[in-house]
Amino acid sequence: MLRRTLPMALATTALVATSAAAQDVTLTIESWRNDDLVLWQEKIIPAFEASHPGIKVKFTPSAPAEYNAALNAKLDAGSAGDLITCRPFDTSLGLYQNGHLADLSDLAGISNFSSVAKSAWQTDDASATFCVPMASVIHGFIYNKDAFAEVGVNVPTTVDEFFSVLDAFKDDGSYIPMAMGTNDQWEAATMGYQNIGPNYWKGEDGRLALIAGEQKLTDEAWVEPYRQIARWKEYLGDGFEAQTYPDSQNVFTLGRAAIYPAGSWEISGFNALADFEMGAFKPPVEAAGDTCYISDHTDIAIGLNAASPNAEAARTFLNWASTEEFASLYANALPGFFSLSSFDIDMQDPLAQEFVSWRGDCESTIRSTYQILSRGTPNLENDTWNASAQVIKGAESPEDAAARLQGGLESWYQPQQ
Amino acid sequence: MQTRRIRWHIAVFLAPAVIVYTAVMIFPLFNTLRLALFSRIDQERVFVGLQNFRTLFFDPIWAEQFWNALGNNFWFFIIHMLVQNPIGIALAALLSHPRLRFAALYRSAIFIPTILSFVIVGFAWKLILSPIWGIAPGILDAVGLKSLFAPWLGKEDYALTTLALISVWQFVGIPMMLIYAALLSIPEEILEAGEIDGIVGASAFWKIKLPLILPSIGIISILTFVGNFNAFDLIYAAQGALAGPNFSTDILGTFMYRTFFGFQLQLGDPHMGSAIAGAMFAIILIGVCIYLFGIQTRMRRYQL
């Protein structure tokens, strides 16, 4: 009896399993945005699945700091998901060159993006595009409006005003003037140096001149931002040396600090946590009326794992990710991640509107270390983290830090030699 | 004429252990060493011999990081040898005191951190020592020593020592347990014989017990050495892969991780990473050999 039922049972399960597979394809998305898990699960994925029956999507993020390492290991082992969230520039370019990301140049929806938007996910000669651009993030400062009203200061536009606001908060004493720590290092570089820097190196002009080897990191335009962030030290909280990134976020959202050097990606998190009104101002310029430059960094895109067995379904998803429907969903679900598509997206969030309005007033650029310059050893981006943290702590002078970075860059980057 | 029978059963019984150990330990170890002899040039894997090691030891950029990590690793080890093991021995001596009450309670309490995950220990201590939310500044304030507080984990001069002491806190239970077991195995008769000769109290510990537990101390030292030079988890959990501030807590494990898997914009380099792993293996091998041939063979053993 048993002998006969067992093969039957096995055959039945096999049958059920195959028929299920024929019905539904499940796509897995690799991402570092574990903060967005709920948004994907509750808004983006249901919207996609409703219009595309037969395709199921699973969003499986890992911790941001581990993402690149984990993804590389998974891709090499062949266990990575079908869709890969792409970091900008060389990290993804490396994946493409190693055959892990598929070429998406022939995807219909890719024409919905400008060439600037696509530049972060193209080969150097722009012949192949391997990720669908999703969003950029803009740097600036988020401030506590209640605190500003209480102490009676106005939003600063110039560097002098900026420091007099910080001084006012320091003298008042009821707020930490600025919420930032150096423990995690990247805050110092990303929210410090790369935030205010474009005003000094004139955005794209300086960035491209550095890549071309016409400017050096020891030039005034690249050292001055370090001198500026070195002045921040006295406005940071006690023990800022051991203050981590989550600490800074909490200090600000608990209303204990007045100004937070930010990236626009903080908006949705801060909206949920802070019970005071927040505003944003752009990096201060030297003199009133100077052209302002902002870091509008192409930050996130999505690509196709070349080894994916569900390439057809994955391409369907990617095409959908290039539509206006997705752009609008994404930009509104995640205020602070600004769509890179050419569509005109309506955003509801006032803070996000404030950030995105700067695109009209200022020249946009991207972070200086991301394109090409972090290809070699020593890695310029990692060194910039270290240097920025050291400069803020006062452990290294701005000039020494710049000379060290320049030395490292010269050691492998030919146009700088 | 009697032919020797081949004793197949030996091979059969050894096979499972040998196969499993080879698959999960020996093969990966040698494959890692093999990987260290290659390099990726223009998307092609090329055999480069010892070039990676030459880069690691003599290229100024790599060598500086390597020697920094190695030096930090030695400091990490020294703190463990000077703090963890003496405290472990002292605790074991106290616990083995026959008139101590609640010995089992203390024993468990001291041993419990050992079974906690590194991530929990790193996170908990980061919170305790945090200048913003931590209880450390409050406690020091309560006893009037607030001026002694510093953001230790963020200061280049203190961060590594602080982390080493956190690791000591976590693992002090292991030498304690091993020594405790060794102390319990000392027969009463020997101690009584000593008592008759007038050796009691502290001198009984120094003159009778300590020589008898020396082999255990040796084993603990070598376990500490291997554990410390393989350490990675605590530093990574507390300070991240860049082992800040300014690489002052960078040890070989974090250096290897950063190189092998990459970090942020830095792409992973499995070949240089394997070279570092190979260097770590060599350092541990040399250390263990020095102990085995230089110390253990000369240690006097007493038949109990």
PDB file of C-alpha atoms in Angstrom, chain A residues 10-252:
ATOM      1  CA  LEU A  10       5.735  12.592  -4.911  1.00  0.00           C
ATOM      2  CA  ALA A  11       4.345  12.870  -8.419  1.00  0.00           C
ATOM      3  CA  THR A  12       1.486  15.030  -7.184  1.00  0.00           C
ATOM      4  CA  THR A  13       3.771  17.419  -5.322  1.00  0.00           C
ATOM      5  CA  ALA A  14       6.030  17.678  -8.337  1.00  0.00           C
ATOM      6  CA  LEU A  15       3.037  18.439 -10.505  1.00  0.00           C
ATOM      7  CA  VAL A  16       1.773  21.124  -8.145  1.00  0.00           C
ATOM      8  CA  ALA A  17       5.223  22.640  -7.926  1.00  0.00           C
ATOM      9  CA  THR A  18       5.696  22.849 -11.693  1.00  0.00           C
ATOM     10  CA  SER A  19       2.262  24.270 -12.340  1.00  0.00           C
ATOM     11  CA  ALA A  20       2.875  26.924  -9.672  1.00  0.00           C
ATOM     12  CA  ALA A  21       6.168  27.822 -11.309  1.00  0.00           C
ATOM     13  CA  ALA A  22       4.492  28.104 -14.690  1.00  0.00           C
ATOM     14  CA  GLN A  23       1.982  30.551 -13.273  1.00  0.00           C
ATOM     15  CA  ASP A  24       4.130  32.837 -11.236  1.00  0.00           C
ATOM     16  CA  VAL A  25       7.605  34.171 -11.695  1.00  0.00           C
ATOM     17  CA  THR A  26       9.101  35.594  -8.542  1.00  0.00           C
ATOM     18  CA  LEU A  27      11.621  38.375  -8.994  1.00  0.00           C
ATOM     19  CA  THR A  28      13.967  39.182  -6.155  1.00  0.00           C
ATOM     20  CA  ILE A  29      15.386  42.673  -5.757  1.00  0.00           C
ATOM     21  CA  GLU A  30      18.763  43.198  -4.110  1.00  0.00           C
ATOM     22  CA  SER A  31      19.046  46.568  -2.385  1.00  0.00           C
ATOM     23  CA  TRP A  32      20.893  48.476   0.314  1.00  0.00           C
ATOM     24  CA  ARG A  33      17.792  50.522   1.155  1.00  0.00           C
ATOM     25  CA  ASN A  34      16.564  48.532   4.137  1.00  0.00           C
ATOM     26  CA  ASP A  35      14.835  51.711   5.317  1.00  0.00           C
ATOM     27  CA  ASP A  36      12.499  51.413   2.314  1.00  0.00           C
ATOM     28  CA  LEU A  37      11.311  47.874   2.948  1.00  0.00           C
ATOM     29  CA  VAL A  38       7.819  48.924   4.028  1.00  0.00           C
ATOM     30  CA  LEU A  39       7.373  51.335   1.133  1.00  0.00           C
ATOM     31  CA  TRP A  40       8.275  48.690  -1.387  1.00  0.00           C
ATOM     32  CA  GLN A  41       6.066  46.099   0.240  1.00  0.00           C
ATOM     33  CA  GLU A  42       3.049  48.340   0.712  1.00  0.00           C
ATOM     34  CA  LYS A  43       3.119  50.713  -2.236  1.00  0.00           C
ATOM     35  CA  ILE A  44       5.468  49.948  -5.100  1.00  0.00           C
ATOM     36  CA  ILE A  45       5.213  46.153  -5.336  1.00  0.00           C
ATOM     37  CA  PRO A  46       1.377  46.000  -5.024  1.00  0.00           C
ATOM     38  CA  ALA A  47       1.083  48.640  -7.749  1.00  0.00           C
ATOM     39  CA  PHE A  48       3.309  46.600 -10.048  1.00  0.00           C
ATOM     40  CA  GLU A  49       1.691  43.266  -9.267  1.00  0.00           C
ATOM     41  CA  ALA A  50      -1.782  44.674  -9.824  1.00  0.00           C
ATOM     42  CA  SER A  51      -0.952  45.625 -13.399  1.00  0.00           C
ATOM     43  CA  HIS A  52       1.287  42.637 -14.130  1.00  0.00           C
ATOM     44  CA  PRO A  53      -0.400  39.382 -13.056  1.00  0.00           C
ATOM     45  CA  GLY A  54       1.917  36.396 -13.030  1.00  0.00           C
ATOM     46  CA  ILE A  55       4.947  38.271 -11.767  1.00  0.00           C
ATOM     47  CA  LYS A  56       5.610  38.415  -8.064  1.00  0.00           C
ATOM     48  CA  VAL A  57       8.281  40.711  -6.654  1.00  0.00           C
ATOM     49  CA  LYS A  58      10.273  40.307  -3.466  1.00  0.00           C
ATOM     50  CA  PHE A  59      12.362  43.141  -2.028  1.00  0.00           C
ATOM     51  CA  THR A  60      15.289  41.759  -0.034  1.00  0.00           C
ATOM     52  CA  PRO A  61      17.543  44.563   1.233  1.00  0.00           C
ATOM     53  CA  SER A  62      20.758  44.219   3.224  1.00  0.00           C
ATOM     54  CA  ALA A  63      22.565  46.731   5.422  1.00  0.00           C
ATOM     55  CA  PRO A  64      24.014  49.657   3.439  1.00  0.00           C
ATOM     56  CA  ALA A  65      27.585  49.184   4.647  1.00  0.00           C
ATOM     57  CA  GLU A  66      27.543  45.501   3.722  1.00  0.00           C
ATOM     58  CA  TYR A  67      25.636  45.755   0.472  1.00  0.00           C
ATOM     59  CA  ASN A  68      28.538  45.950  -1.985  1.00  0.00           C
ATOM     60  CA  ALA A  69      30.485  43.159  -0.342  1.00  0.00           C
ATOM     61  CA  ALA A  70      27.446  40.929   0.075  1.00  0.00           C
ATOM     62  CA  LEU A  71      26.260  41.571  -3.470  1.00  0.00           C
ATOM     63  CA  ASN A  72      29.648  40.786  -5.000  1.00  0.00           C
ATOM     64  CA  ALA A  73      29.856  37.559  -3.061  1.00  0.00           C
ATOM     65  CA  LYS A  74      26.315  36.567  -4.061  1.00  0.00           C
ATOM     66  CA  LEU A  75      26.903  37.397  -7.733  1.00  0.00           C
ATOM     67  CA  ASP A  76      30.090  35.361  -7.797  1.00  0.00           C
ATOM     68  CA  ALA A  77      28.310  32.462  -6.151  1.00  0.00           C
ATOM     69  CA  GLY A  78      25.325  32.765  -8.502  1.00  0.00           C
ATOM     70  CA  SER A  79      22.821  33.260  -5.698  1.00  0.00           C
ATOM     71  CA  ALA A  80      22.009  36.942  -6.218  1.00  0.00           C
ATOM     72  CA  GLY A  81      18.506  38.209  -6.973  1.00  0.00           C
ATOM     73  CA  ASP A  82      17.137  38.950 -10.446  1.00  0.00           C
ATOM     74  CA  LEU A  83      17.137  42.716 -10.054  1.00  0.00           C
ATOM     75  CA  ILE A  84      20.123  44.558  -8.660  1.00  0.00           C
ATOM     76  CA  THR A  85      19.919  48.005  -7.130  1.00  0.00           C
ATOM     77  CA  CYS A  86      22.863  49.859  -8.663  1.00  0.00           C
ATOM     78  CA  ARG A  87      25.288  52.124  -6.873  1.00  0.00           C
ATOM     79  CA  PRO A  88      26.464  54.902  -9.168  1.00  0.00           C
ATOM     80  CA  PHE A  89      29.617  54.785 -11.290  1.00  0.00           C
ATOM     81  CA  ASP A  90      32.463  52.340 -10.818  1.00  0.00           C
ATOM     82  CA  THR A  91      30.845  49.902  -8.422  1.00  0.00           C
ATOM     83  CA  SER A  92      28.181  49.125 -11.020  1.00  0.00           C
ATOM     84  CA  LEU A  93      30.502  49.598 -13.973  1.00  0.00           C
ATOM     85  CA  GLY A  94      32.723  46.906 -12.457  1.00  0.00           C
ATOM     86  CA  LEU A  95      29.743  44.590 -12.171  1.00  0.00           C
ATOM     87  CA  TYR A  96      28.857  45.242 -15.809  1.00  0.00           C
ATOM     88  CA  GLN A  97      32.406  44.647 -17.005  1.00  0.00           C
ATOM     89  CA  ASN A  98      32.556  41.397 -15.077  1.00  0.00           C
ATOM     90  CA  GLY A  99      29.395  40.283 -16.828  1.00  0.00           C
ATOM     91  CA  HIS A 100      27.132  40.461 -13.791  1.00  0.00           C
ATOM     92  CA  LEU A 101      24.839  43.198 -15.109  1.00  0.00           C
ATOM     93  CA  ALA A 102      23.027  42.935 -18.414  1.00  0.00           C
ATOM     94  CA  ASP A 103      23.132  45.666 -21.066  1.00  0.00           C
ATOM     95  CA  LEU A 104      19.830  47.575 -20.992  1.00  0.00           C
ATOM     96  CA  SER A 105      20.512  50.014 -23.855  1.00  0.00           C
ATOM     97  CA  ASP A 106      17.725  48.411 -25.885  1.00  0.00           C
ATOM     98  CA  LEU A 107      15.117  48.679 -23.118  1.00  0.00           C
ATOM     99  CA  ALA A 108      12.238  50.773 -24.438  1.00  0.00           C
ATOM    100  CA  GLY A 109      11.852  52.881 -21.305  1.00  0.00           C
ATOM    101  CA  ILE A 110      15.504  53.925 -21.124  1.00  0.00           C
ATOM    102  CA  SER A 111      14.733  56.871 -23.429  1.00  0.00           C
ATOM    103  CA  ASN A 112      12.760  58.479 -20.589  1.00  0.00           C
ATOM    104  CA  PHE A 113      16.018  59.592 -18.988  1.00  0.00           C
ATOM    105  CA  SER A 114      18.392  62.415 -19.837  1.00  0.00           C
ATOM    106  CA  SER A 115      21.988  61.652 -20.671  1.00  0.00           C
ATOM    107  CA  VAL A 116      23.141  63.249 -17.388  1.00  0.00           C
ATOM    108  CA  ALA A 117      20.835  60.933 -15.475  1.00  0.00           C
ATOM    109  CA  LYS A 118      22.174  57.912 -17.341  1.00  0.00           C
ATOM    110  CA  SER A 119      25.840  58.929 -17.096  1.00  0.00           C
ATOM    111  CA  ALA A 120      26.301  57.275 -13.731  1.00  0.00           C
ATOM    112  CA  TRP A 121      25.359  53.879 -15.158  1.00  0.00           C
ATOM    113  CA  GLN A 122      27.068  53.886 -18.525  1.00  0.00           C
ATOM    114  CA  THR A 123      30.383  52.735 -19.844  1.00  0.00           C
ATOM    115  CA  ASP A 124      32.941  55.565 -20.111  1.00  0.00           C
ATOM    116  CA  ASP A 125      32.115  55.996 -23.812  1.00  0.00           C
ATOM    117  CA  ALA A 126      28.341  55.948 -23.075  1.00  0.00           C
ATOM    118  CA  SER A 127      27.838  53.071 -25.533  1.00  0.00           C
ATOM    119  CA  ALA A 128      26.028  50.831 -23.066  1.00  0.00           C
ATOM    120  CA  THR A 129      23.587  51.663 -20.280  1.00  0.00           C
ATOM    121  CA  PHE A 130      23.265  48.931 -17.677  1.00  0.00           C
ATOM    122  CA  CYS A 131      20.890  50.303 -15.034  1.00  0.00           C
ATOM    123  CA  VAL A 132      17.601  52.192 -15.113  1.00  0.00           C
ATOM    124  CA  PRO A 133      18.146  55.441 -13.164  1.00  0.00           C
ATOM    125  CA  MET A 134      15.798  55.770 -10.207  1.00  0.00           C
ATOM    126  CA  ALA A 135      16.660  58.772  -8.099  1.00  0.00           C
ATOM    127  CA  SER A 136      19.128  61.403  -7.051  1.00  0.00           C
ATOM    128  CA  VAL A 137      19.690  62.922  -3.626  1.00  0.00           C
ATOM    129  CA  ILE A 138      20.388  66.576  -2.918  1.00  0.00           C
ATOM    130  CA  HIS A 139      22.644  67.846  -0.168  1.00  0.00           C
ATOM    131  CA  GLY A 140      21.887  70.780   2.064  1.00  0.00           C
ATOM    132  CA  PHE A 141      21.074  71.561   5.673  1.00  0.00           C
ATOM    133  CA  ILE A 142      17.843  70.684   7.478  1.00  0.00           C
ATOM    134  CA  TYR A 143      17.017  72.970  10.395  1.00  0.00           C
ATOM    135  CA  ASN A 144      14.632  73.059  13.317  1.00  0.00           C
ATOM    136  CA  LYS A 145      12.215  75.928  12.594  1.00  0.00           C
ATOM    137  CA  ASP A 146      11.056  76.144  16.221  1.00  0.00           C
ATOM    138  CA  ALA A 147      14.623  76.490  17.412  1.00  0.00           C
ATOM    139  CA  PHE A 148      15.349  79.205  14.855  1.00  0.00           C
ATOM    140  CA  ALA A 149      12.256  81.148  15.992  1.00  0.00           C
ATOM    141  CA  GLU A 150      13.125  80.672  19.657  1.00  0.00           C
ATOM    142  CA  VAL A 151      16.661  81.972  19.307  1.00  0.00           C
ATOM    143  CA  GLY A 152      15.540  84.578  16.814  1.00  0.00           C
ATOM    144  CA  VAL A 153      17.801  83.869  13.852  1.00  0.00           C
ATOM    145  CA  ASN A 154      17.067  83.773  10.158  1.00  0.00           C
ATOM    146  CA  VAL A 155      17.979  81.197   7.573  1.00  0.00           C
ATOM    147  CA  PRO A 156      21.561  81.891   6.470  1.00  0.00           C
ATOM    148  CA  THR A 157      22.506  82.311   2.835  1.00  0.00           C
ATOM    149  CA  THR A 158      26.155  83.335   3.111  1.00  0.00           C
ATOM    150  CA  VAL A 159      29.013  81.714   4.975  1.00  0.00           C
ATOM    151  CA  ASP A 160      29.234  84.592   7.466  1.00  0.00           C
ATOM    152  CA  GLU A 161      25.533  84.394   8.215  1.00  0.00           C
ATOM    153  CA  PHE A 162      25.877  80.639   8.584  1.00  0.00           C
ATOM    154  CA  PHE A 163      28.535  80.948  11.277  1.00  0.00           C
ATOM    155  CA  SER A 164      26.727  83.793  13.041  1.00  0.00           C
ATOM    156  CA  VAL A 165      23.641  81.545  13.295  1.00  0.00           C
ATOM    157  CA  LEU A 166      25.827  78.787  14.745  1.00  0.00           C
ATOM    158  CA  ASP A 167      27.347  81.299  17.180  1.00  0.00           C
ATOM    159  CA  ALA A 168      23.892  82.438  18.236  1.00  0.00           C
ATOM    160  CA  PHE A 169      22.929  78.865  19.092  1.00  0.00           C
ATOM    161  CA  LYS A 170      26.202  78.318  20.909  1.00  0.00           C
ATOM    162  CA  ASP A 171      25.700  81.439  23.044  1.00  0.00           C
ATOM    163  CA  ASP A 172      22.077  80.583  23.715  1.00  0.00           C
ATOM    164  CA  GLY A 173      23.076  77.125  24.930  1.00  0.00           C
ATOM    165  CA  SER A 174      19.691  75.410  24.756  1.00  0.00           C
ATOM    166  CA  TYR A 175      20.450  73.644  21.487  1.00  0.00           C
ATOM    167  CA  ILE A 176      23.477  71.840  20.128  1.00  0.00           C
ATOM    168  CA  PRO A 177      24.231  74.098  17.129  1.00  0.00           C
ATOM    169  CA  MET A 178      24.947  71.279  14.701  1.00  0.00           C
ATOM    170  CA  ALA A 179      24.194  67.547  14.857  1.00  0.00           C
ATOM    171  CA  MET A 180      27.071  65.625  13.350  1.00  0.00           C
ATOM    172  CA  GLY A 181      29.617  63.082  14.548  1.00  0.00           C
ATOM    173  CA  THR A 182      32.854  61.736  13.152  1.00  0.00           C
ATOM    174  CA  ASN A 183      32.619  58.153  14.379  1.00  0.00           C
ATOM    175  CA  ASP A 184      31.250  56.763  11.121  1.00  0.00           C
ATOM    176  CA  GLN A 185      33.490  59.045   9.020  1.00  0.00           C
ATOM    177  CA  TRP A 186      31.219  59.178   5.975  1.00  0.00           C
ATOM    178  CA  GLU A 187      29.026  61.872   7.493  1.00  0.00           C
ATOM    179  CA  ALA A 188      32.047  64.164   7.666  1.00  0.00           C
ATOM    180  CA  ALA A 189      32.841  63.537   4.010  1.00  0.00           C
ATOM    181  CA  THR A 190      29.374  63.251   2.497  1.00  0.00           C
ATOM    182  CA  MET A 191      27.373  65.705   4.568  1.00  0.00           C
ATOM    183  CA  GLY A 192      30.347  67.938   5.241  1.00  0.00           C
ATOM    184  CA  TYR A 193      32.905  68.151   2.462  1.00  0.00           C
ATOM    185  CA  GLN A 194      30.720  67.076  -0.477  1.00  0.00           C
ATOM    186  CA  ASN A 195      27.820  69.163   0.803  1.00  0.00           C
ATOM    187  CA  ILE A 196      29.503  72.576   0.915  1.00  0.00           C
ATOM    188  CA  GLY A 197      32.338  71.822  -1.519  1.00  0.00           C
ATOM    189  CA  PRO A 198      30.603  72.463  -4.872  1.00  0.00           C
ATOM    190  CA  ASN A 199      30.301  76.171  -3.994  1.00  0.00           C
ATOM    191  CA  TYR A 200      34.094  76.346  -3.849  1.00  0.00           C
ATOM    192  CA  TRP A 201      35.118  74.169  -6.773  1.00  0.00           C
ATOM    193  CA  LYS A 202      32.232  75.556  -8.885  1.00  0.00           C
ATOM    194  CA  GLY A 203      30.339  72.337  -9.345  1.00  0.00           C
ATOM    195  CA  GLU A 204      30.854  70.508 -12.604  1.00  0.00           C
ATOM    196  CA  ASP A 205      33.645  72.864 -13.729  1.00  0.00           C
ATOM    197  CA  GLY A 206      35.870  71.851 -10.842  1.00  0.00           C
ATOM    198  CA  ARG A 207      34.843  68.234 -10.829  1.00  0.00           C
ATOM    199  CA  LEU A 208      35.583  67.721 -14.519  1.00  0.00           C
ATOM    200  CA  ALA A 209      38.819  69.735 -14.280  1.00  0.00           C
ATOM    201  CA  LEU A 210      39.955  67.417 -11.497  1.00  0.00           C
ATOM    202  CA  ILE A 211      39.209  64.377 -13.617  1.00  0.00           C
ATOM    203  CA  ALA A 212      41.030  65.966 -16.552  1.00  0.00           C
ATOM    204  CA  GLY A 213      44.027  66.692 -14.339  1.00  0.00           C
ATOM    205  CA  GLU A 214      43.733  70.475 -14.766  1.00  0.00           C
ATOM    206  CA  GLN A 215      43.100  71.071 -11.084  1.00  0.00           C
ATOM    207  CA  LYS A 216      44.651  69.457  -8.062  1.00  0.00           C
ATOM    208  CA  LEU A 217      43.177  68.611  -4.691  1.00  0.00           C
ATOM    209  CA  THR A 218      45.759  70.948  -3.184  1.00  0.00           C
ATOM    210  CA  ASP A 219      44.284  73.897  -5.130  1.00  0.00           C
ATOM    211  CA  GLU A 220      42.553  76.573  -3.117  1.00  0.00           C
ATOM    212  CA  ALA A 221      39.117  75.524  -4.393  1.00  0.00           C
ATOM    213  CA  TRP A 222      39.550  72.038  -2.958  1.00  0.00           C
ATOM    214  CA  VAL A 223      41.291  72.963   0.308  1.00  0.00           C
ATOM    215  CA  GLU A 224      38.914  75.763   1.326  1.00  0.00           C
ATOM    216  CA  PRO A 225      35.971  73.386   1.988  1.00  0.00           C
ATOM    217  CA  TYR A 226      38.250  71.557   4.450  1.00  0.00           C
ATOM    218  CA  ARG A 227      39.027  74.858   6.203  1.00  0.00           C
ATOM    219  CA  GLN A 228      35.290  75.450   6.439  1.00  0.00           C
ATOM    220  CA  ILE A 229      34.432  72.103   7.984  1.00  0.00           C
ATOM    221  CA  ALA A 230      37.396  72.451  10.349  1.00  0.00           C
ATOM    222  CA  ARG A 231      35.515  75.454  11.787  1.00  0.00           C
ATOM    223  CA  TRP A 232      32.481  73.241  12.486  1.00  0.00           C
ATOM    224  CA  LYS A 233      34.227  71.441  15.321  1.00  0.00           C
ATOM    225  CA  GLU A 234      33.285  73.898  18.065  1.00  0.00           C
ATOM    226  CA  TYR A 235      29.597  73.742  17.136  1.00  0.00           C
ATOM    227  CA  LEU A 236      29.253  69.962  17.386  1.00  0.00           C
ATOM    228  CA  GLY A 237      27.966  68.212  20.493  1.00  0.00           C
ATOM    229  CA  ASP A 238      30.108  66.934  23.368  1.00  0.00           C
ATOM    230  CA  GLY A 239      31.936  63.760  22.460  1.00  0.00           C
ATOM    231  CA  PHE A 240      31.160  64.121  18.749  1.00  0.00           C
ATOM    232  CA  GLU A 241      34.215  61.944  18.094  1.00  0.00           C
ATOM    233  CA  ALA A 242      32.194  58.906  19.206  1.00  0.00           C
ATOM    234  CA  GLN A 243      28.867  60.115  17.849  1.00  0.00           C
ATOM    235  CA  THR A 244      27.541  57.774  15.159  1.00  0.00           C
ATOM    236  CA  TYR A 245      25.269  58.535  12.236  1.00  0.00           C
ATOM    237  CA  PRO A 246      22.127  57.187  13.979  1.00  0.00           C
ATOM    238  CA  ASP A 247      23.125  59.236  17.042  1.00  0.00           C
ATOM    239  CA  SER A 248      23.175  62.398  14.938  1.00  0.00           C
ATOM    240  CA  GLN A 249      19.797  61.592  13.408  1.00  0.00           C
ATOM    241  CA  ASN A 250      18.295  61.009  16.840  1.00  0.00           C
ATOM    242  CA  VAL A 251      19.852  64.100  18.402  1.00  0.00           C
ATOM    243  CA  PHE A 252      18.291  66.208  15.685  1.00  0.00           C
TER     244      PHE A 252
END
